[in-house]
XYZ file of C-alpha atoms in Angstrom:
439
model
C -6.043 -4.934 0.738
C -9.054 -6.695 2.205
C -9.847 -10.323 2.843
C -13.427 -11.492 2.770
C -13.294 -13.305 6.093
C -10.234 -12.023 7.958
C -7.941 -9.156 7.005
C -6.891 -7.209 3.886
C -3.991 -8.404 1.807
C -2.085 -7.387 -1.279
C -2.082 -9.855 -4.147
C 0.223 -9.748 -7.160
C 0.143 -10.486 -10.871
C 2.806 -11.539 -13.350
C 2.555 -11.841 -17.110
C 5.478 -12.405 -19.442
C 3.700 -11.210 -22.601
C 2.229 -7.738 -23.151
C -1.553 -7.968 -22.695
C -4.104 -6.341 -24.966
C -5.216 -2.908 -23.716
C -8.277 -4.247 -21.896
C -9.079 -7.713 -20.636
C -12.035 -8.974 -18.661
C -11.215 -8.865 -14.925
C -7.846 -7.228 -15.475
C -6.126 -4.217 -16.964
C -2.549 -3.128 -17.629
C -0.843 -1.111 -14.930
C 2.499 0.602 -14.699
C 4.831 0.638 -11.760
C 8.403 1.526 -10.897
C 10.912 -1.074 -9.804
C 14.506 0.069 -9.814
C 17.801 -0.261 -8.024
C 17.888 2.520 -5.447
C 17.719 6.313 -5.023
C 20.650 8.394 -6.189
C 20.936 10.378 -2.968
C 18.210 8.768 -0.867
C 18.093 5.386 0.851
C 20.256 2.958 -1.164
C 20.232 0.201 1.422
C 18.975 -0.352 4.962
C 19.775 2.766 6.982
C 19.944 2.939 10.784
C 18.593 6.437 11.409
C 18.702 6.344 15.184
C 18.700 3.799 17.971
C 15.647 1.692 17.100
C 14.764 3.423 13.810
C 15.563 1.841 10.419
C 14.621 2.665 6.824
C 14.181 -0.093 4.235
C 14.509 0.674 0.498
C 11.516 -0.655 -1.421
C 10.538 -1.682 -4.914
C 6.881 -1.575 -5.923
C 4.131 -3.603 -7.500
C 1.228 -1.431 -8.690
C 2.558 1.246 -6.299
C 2.390 -1.149 -3.324
C 5.781 -1.146 -1.598
C 7.811 -4.346 -1.256
C 11.025 -4.669 0.782
C 13.268 -7.412 2.110
C 13.133 -8.791 5.662
C 14.651 -11.900 7.209
C 12.949 -14.794 8.986
C 14.531 -17.560 11.042
C 18.014 -18.530 12.248
C 20.099 -18.393 10.128
C 18.049 -15.591 8.561
C 16.239 -16.238 5.278
C 15.664 -13.147 3.140
C 12.114 -12.720 1.846
C 10.505 -9.946 -0.229
C 7.226 -8.966 1.432
C 4.424 -6.429 0.998
C 3.743 -4.002 3.849
C -0.008 -3.711 4.296
C -1.709 -1.437 6.823
C -5.040 -2.846 5.675
C -4.379 -6.313 7.100
C -3.144 -7.995 10.254
C -1.720 -11.403 9.282
C 2.004 -11.895 8.634
C 2.407 -14.824 6.248
C 5.204 -16.210 4.096
C 5.493 -18.872 1.418
C 6.668 -22.150 2.986
C 8.713 -24.936 1.423
C 5.702 -27.242 1.769
C 3.780 -25.106 -0.730
C 3.116 -26.996 -3.967
C 0.662 -24.647 -5.698
C 1.125 -24.338 -9.435
C 2.661 -20.967 -10.452
C 2.707 -19.787 -6.849
C 5.485 -22.000 -5.501
C 8.761 -23.446 -6.744
C 9.137 -20.905 -9.548
C 12.304 -18.947 -10.422
C 12.877 -15.893 -8.219
C 10.360 -17.128 -5.642
C 11.881 -17.472 -2.181
C 10.491 -19.825 0.463
C 10.840 -20.176 4.203
C 11.888 -23.620 5.470
C 10.977 -24.114 9.153
C 13.263 -27.144 9.331
C 16.280 -24.976 8.563
C 15.664 -22.529 11.417
C 16.873 -23.231 14.940
C 14.448 -20.631 16.357
C 11.310 -22.017 14.685
C 8.494 -23.320 16.875
C 4.991 -24.462 15.893
C 2.012 -22.637 17.352
C -1.267 -24.304 18.228
C -2.664 -27.457 16.708
C -0.684 -28.171 13.534
C -3.620 -30.077 12.089
C -5.667 -26.863 12.050
C -5.095 -24.916 8.849
C -5.760 -21.184 8.752
C -7.520 -20.067 5.570
C -7.372 -16.489 4.301
C -9.819 -15.572 1.530
C -9.211 -12.362 -0.384
C -11.509 -10.031 -2.276
C -9.904 -10.807 -5.635
C -10.627 -14.521 -5.165
C -7.159 -15.423 -3.876
C -6.893 -17.918 -1.036
C -3.999 -18.648 1.317
C -3.872 -21.734 3.524
C -1.197 -21.692 6.189
C -0.033 -23.158 9.497
C 0.684 -21.004 12.543
C 4.253 -20.842 13.839
C 6.704 -18.456 15.437
C 10.260 -17.481 14.595
C 12.688 -14.574 14.724
C 11.767 -11.784 12.313
C 14.555 -9.353 11.449
C 13.686 -5.925 10.052
C 16.624 -3.744 9.121
C 18.886 -5.640 11.514
C 16.490 -5.348 14.460
C 15.024 -8.605 15.747
C 11.462 -9.421 16.770
C 11.847 -12.622 18.782
C 9.126 -15.279 18.651
C 7.149 -13.372 16.035
C 3.964 -15.303 15.115
C 3.800 -16.087 11.402
C 1.514 -18.129 9.161
C 3.499 -20.428 6.852
C 1.648 -20.918 3.562
C 1.217 -24.452 2.279
C -1.270 -23.554 -0.456
C -1.666 -20.354 -2.495
C -4.522 -20.111 -4.965
C -4.587 -16.954 -7.053
C -4.739 -15.676 -10.600
C -1.874 -13.419 -9.599
C 1.703 -14.301 -8.731
C 2.386 -13.446 -5.100
C 5.501 -11.950 -3.532
C 7.246 -14.060 -0.874
C 4.789 -12.959 1.780
C 2.997 -10.083 3.443
C 3.452 -8.190 6.703
C 0.135 -7.049 8.143
C 0.300 -3.769 10.066
C -3.193 -3.468 11.520
C -4.085 -0.932 14.261
C -4.734 -1.768 17.939
C -8.481 -2.283 17.382
C -7.954 -5.744 15.883
C -6.440 -8.670 17.820
C -4.322 -10.958 15.655
C -1.259 -12.785 17.067
C 0.538 -12.546 13.704
C 0.196 -8.748 13.565
C 3.752 -7.385 13.471
C 2.565 -4.061 14.917
C 1.332 -5.758 18.105
C 4.653 -7.591 18.508
C 6.512 -4.308 18.059
C 4.333 -2.783 20.770
C 4.843 -5.739 23.122
C 8.610 -6.242 22.767
C 9.529 -2.615 21.979
C 12.727 -3.349 20.010
C 12.150 -0.147 18.031
C 12.213 3.406 19.329
C 8.474 3.808 18.715
C 5.716 1.573 17.397
C 5.513 3.613 14.218
C 5.799 2.512 10.595
C 6.007 5.230 7.951
C 5.939 5.279 4.160
C 7.569 7.456 1.521
C 6.678 6.964 -2.152
C 9.049 8.005 -4.907
C 7.604 11.128 -6.576
C 10.030 12.264 -9.263
C 9.638 12.583 -13.010
C 13.144 11.208 -13.344
C 13.543 7.822 -14.980
C 17.086 7.323 -13.623
C 17.768 3.606 -13.048
C 19.201 4.417 -9.617
C 15.838 5.440 -8.158
C 13.920 3.357 -5.667
C 10.141 3.134 -5.593
C 9.896 4.111 -1.942
C 11.092 3.682 1.624
C 9.438 1.949 4.584
C 10.674 3.147 7.992
C 10.215 1.118 11.196
C 10.442 2.713 14.636
C 9.649 6.295 13.717
C 9.891 8.662 10.762
C 12.693 9.509 8.339
C 13.037 13.292 8.500
C 15.145 13.321 5.321
C 12.099 12.195 3.337
C 9.601 14.931 4.221
C 9.567 18.666 4.782
C 7.917 20.686 7.529
C 6.104 18.844 10.300
C 3.776 15.856 10.446
C 0.112 16.617 11.070
C -1.440 13.853 13.206
C -5.090 12.767 13.356
C -6.558 10.215 15.820
C -8.009 7.039 14.303
C -11.406 5.511 14.958
C -10.695 2.967 17.693
C -13.875 0.995 17.030
C -12.593 -0.070 13.606
C -10.226 -2.925 12.758
C -8.647 -0.688 10.104
C -6.689 2.553 10.192
C -9.667 4.881 9.645
C -10.075 8.642 9.772
C -13.272 10.702 9.520
C -13.926 11.916 5.977
C -16.092 14.978 6.435
C -15.995 16.785 3.099
C -15.244 16.454 -0.610
C -15.590 20.014 -1.851
C -15.504 20.752 -5.577
C -14.631 24.015 -7.313
C -17.554 26.355 -7.031
C -18.503 25.060 -3.601
C -20.377 21.877 -4.529
C -20.223 19.307 -1.713
C -20.147 15.616 -2.598
C -20.615 14.213 0.914
C -24.027 14.308 2.536
C -22.857 12.697 5.801
C -19.553 12.209 7.592
C -18.077 8.784 6.945
C -14.893 6.880 7.813
C -12.110 6.328 5.295
C -9.650 3.417 5.489
C -5.982 4.352 4.996
C -4.527 1.299 3.262
C -0.988 0.833 1.909
C -2.056 -2.536 0.470
C -4.511 -1.009 -2.017
C -3.636 0.785 -5.245
C -6.714 2.715 -6.378
C -8.776 4.968 -4.121
C -12.236 3.414 -3.763
C -15.365 5.391 -3.027
C -18.932 4.213 -2.322
C -20.853 4.078 -5.584
C -23.090 7.094 -4.957
C -20.114 9.194 -3.838
C -18.043 8.121 -6.834
C -20.872 8.749 -9.296
C -21.338 12.287 -8.005
C -17.597 13.006 -8.209
C -17.290 11.442 -11.649
C -20.262 13.356 -13.048
C -19.007 16.686 -11.723
C -15.267 16.335 -12.372
C -14.322 13.555 -14.796
C -17.186 12.174 -16.876
C -15.189 8.972 -17.096
C -16.515 5.724 -18.554
C -16.300 2.213 -17.153
C -13.821 0.598 -19.540
C -14.277 -3.023 -18.504
C -17.650 -3.108 -16.742
C -15.838 -3.795 -13.485
C -15.124 -0.304 -12.214
C -12.014 0.664 -14.179
C -12.827 4.205 -15.297
C -10.997 6.038 -18.072
C -11.213 9.588 -19.350
C -10.340 11.158 -22.677
C -6.682 12.160 -22.360
C -7.517 15.286 -24.319
C -9.571 16.502 -21.357
C -6.710 16.223 -18.856
C -5.783 19.946 -19.113
C -9.349 20.725 -18.031
C -9.095 18.784 -14.762
C -9.380 20.946 -11.647
C -8.199 20.440 -8.092
C -10.720 19.689 -5.361
C -10.521 19.558 -1.571
C -10.977 16.545 0.689
C -11.195 16.967 4.466
C -9.755 13.932 6.220
C -9.158 13.730 9.968
C -9.780 17.460 10.276
C -7.128 18.297 7.675
C -7.916 19.702 4.227
C -6.093 17.918 1.386
C -6.005 19.501 -2.055
C -6.253 16.708 -4.648
C -4.332 18.088 -7.612
C -5.191 17.215 -11.232
C -2.059 15.072 -11.673
C -3.133 13.004 -8.656
C -6.520 12.167 -10.157
C -5.414 9.850 -12.980
C -2.491 7.906 -14.415
C -1.552 7.495 -18.051
C -1.041 4.119 -19.713
C -0.275 4.404 -23.402
C -3.218 6.187 -25.001
C -5.386 5.608 -21.925
C -5.894 7.962 -18.982
C -7.175 5.869 -16.082
C -8.834 7.430 -13.046
C -7.259 6.864 -9.649
C -10.798 6.422 -8.296
C -13.129 3.449 -8.477
C -16.683 2.764 -7.219
C -17.544 0.146 -4.604
C -21.033 -1.088 -3.753
C -20.011 -2.616 -0.421
C -17.073 -0.789 1.185
C -16.504 2.620 2.763
C -13.930 4.951 1.195
C -10.521 3.257 0.935
C -7.556 5.547 0.274
C -4.836 3.493 -1.374
C -1.353 4.232 -2.636
C -2.682 6.434 -5.461
C -3.505 8.883 -2.641
C -0.697 8.019 -0.222
C 2.098 8.402 -2.762
C 1.449 12.142 -2.675
C 2.102 12.315 1.074
C 4.622 11.101 3.619
C 2.436 8.894 5.826
C 3.094 7.552 9.327
C 1.055 4.984 11.268
C 1.462 5.313 15.049
C 0.219 2.160 16.808
C 0.999 3.419 20.322
C -0.472 6.872 19.709
C -3.443 5.461 17.768
C -3.082 8.048 15.041
C -2.103 8.603 11.398
C 0.132 11.446 10.295
C 0.767 13.162 6.957
C 3.490 15.495 5.732
C 4.777 16.888 2.439
C 7.139 14.281 0.976
C 10.533 15.106 -0.419
C 9.857 15.099 -4.137
C 6.314 16.359 -3.622
C 4.491 19.651 -3.519
C 2.661 21.215 -0.567
C -1.018 20.334 -0.934
C -2.170 19.974 2.655
C -3.932 22.749 4.534
C -4.640 22.945 8.229
C -8.209 22.570 9.444
C -10.133 25.710 8.638
C -7.578 26.983 6.109
C -9.324 29.205 3.606
C -7.207 28.120 0.647
C -9.429 26.491 -1.951
C -8.824 24.279 -4.940
C -6.125 25.712 -7.141
C -4.960 28.116 -4.445
C -1.346 28.352 -3.394
C -0.045 28.410 0.138
C 2.556 26.534 2.092
C 0.132 24.132 3.752
C 0.201 22.589 7.184
C 3.008 20.275 6.212
C 5.122 23.079 4.822
C 8.021 22.811 2.437
C 8.195 22.450 -1.307
C 10.371 21.057 -4.059
C 14.123 21.004 -3.635
C 17.140 19.737 -5.549
C 16.938 16.568 -3.495
C 13.267 16.291 -4.331
C 14.037 15.881 -8.002
C 16.467 13.096 -7.241
C 14.369 10.881 -5.023
C 10.745 11.016 -6.188
C 8.532 8.901 -8.646
C 5.938 10.881 -10.498
C 6.271 9.164 -13.859
C 6.210 5.406 -13.501
C 8.221 3.454 -16.038
C 6.137 1.210 -18.255
C 6.464 -2.452 -17.475
C 3.764 -4.942 -18.384
C 1.763 -5.762 -15.309
C -1.686 -7.253 -15.036
C -3.919 -6.077 -12.268
C -6.885 -8.013 -11.004
C -9.903 -5.773 -11.243
C -13.486 -6.405 -10.292
C -12.689 -6.310 -6.597
C -11.884 -2.729 -5.805
C -8.357 -3.562 -4.675
C -5.904 -3.305 -7.518
C -2.642 -5.063 -6.784
C 0.044 -6.577 -8.950
C 3.437 -8.232 -8.971
C 5.886 -6.454 -11.248
C 7.495 -8.713 -13.827
C 11.006 -7.660 -14.806
């Protein structure tokens, strides 16, 4: 997710009563939050020396997992956001209404940690302003961050003393920005400096099964490398644009059935685990919507819906990203909420294409800080829909794809295609749709 003056961030929303179908500035969303996969990652798994997998729940498809901060370690549930750089947590000094001191909200107390140290002038407050209107005010510090049992010593962190938002936040956020952006509190840069993990790679698997079993997790976040049990075939890597402060890849084509091309010029697309919906520049979105969906803006803020009766008529189209052709299947183009079918695409008047979790959940995705590249593979629980550069397979065509593999018995046990319905409110009107799941 994006901030307006620093980095992107994922906000969260919590409502105890079911909302009406459509509200100004917000709409209902569905997400999966369950106990753990039946035969996948049930708890933290040490895959190799310096490689760990964290089981994750989700809020509006944005993965949340538990890390520890301080000595003795304090467990905190945080978002993992490749669209931002700042690592911040809720501090005990926070007194914001609804955002602090509420049941199930954890806080970090610097006074209780023997490894805490302040950073910089403690009278200087860092302010983070976010696109949905949220604002975080925090003080810089450093402490020991523990991820899956592996320690990052003297990790810079911003301890929040004030959180202003219409959405209830998780306990914090770990920014995972690429090398092009300098930020002391970027966990990726600390990983690269201290090298406690095998590689400076963080990878994401999103649950993709139709199963509603209560033992399923929403996803897995792996630090130090990739989890080969969660994808099939090989990972196809593409170099990022090093002049950008985001993980960006060249988007060179959006090809529709019949050969129509949406793009008139090559652009850069941001790959962002802290965003839910895939955002496209307005002209690009309008062309795609007119040709493929004919959706209508349900709230006047960019939330587009289609007639659910037209879903069988949806067709796959191809998107060329980083030199790789991705087939965007009909089931990946929308999600169903009650009687509504909501597009996984939204227009933006100000931002380049932003590919959020609605795109990433269909792929195993790895972010390689040291190699300055992003990689994709077919996830366990998914279907092959990636073609190598120059592959002749078109929309609707078969083929094994560059990532290889297909569905397996294990795939059915550890995916998340149908999200269970829980009432969640999502701030809309900024293109970044994020939410905190209320159980």
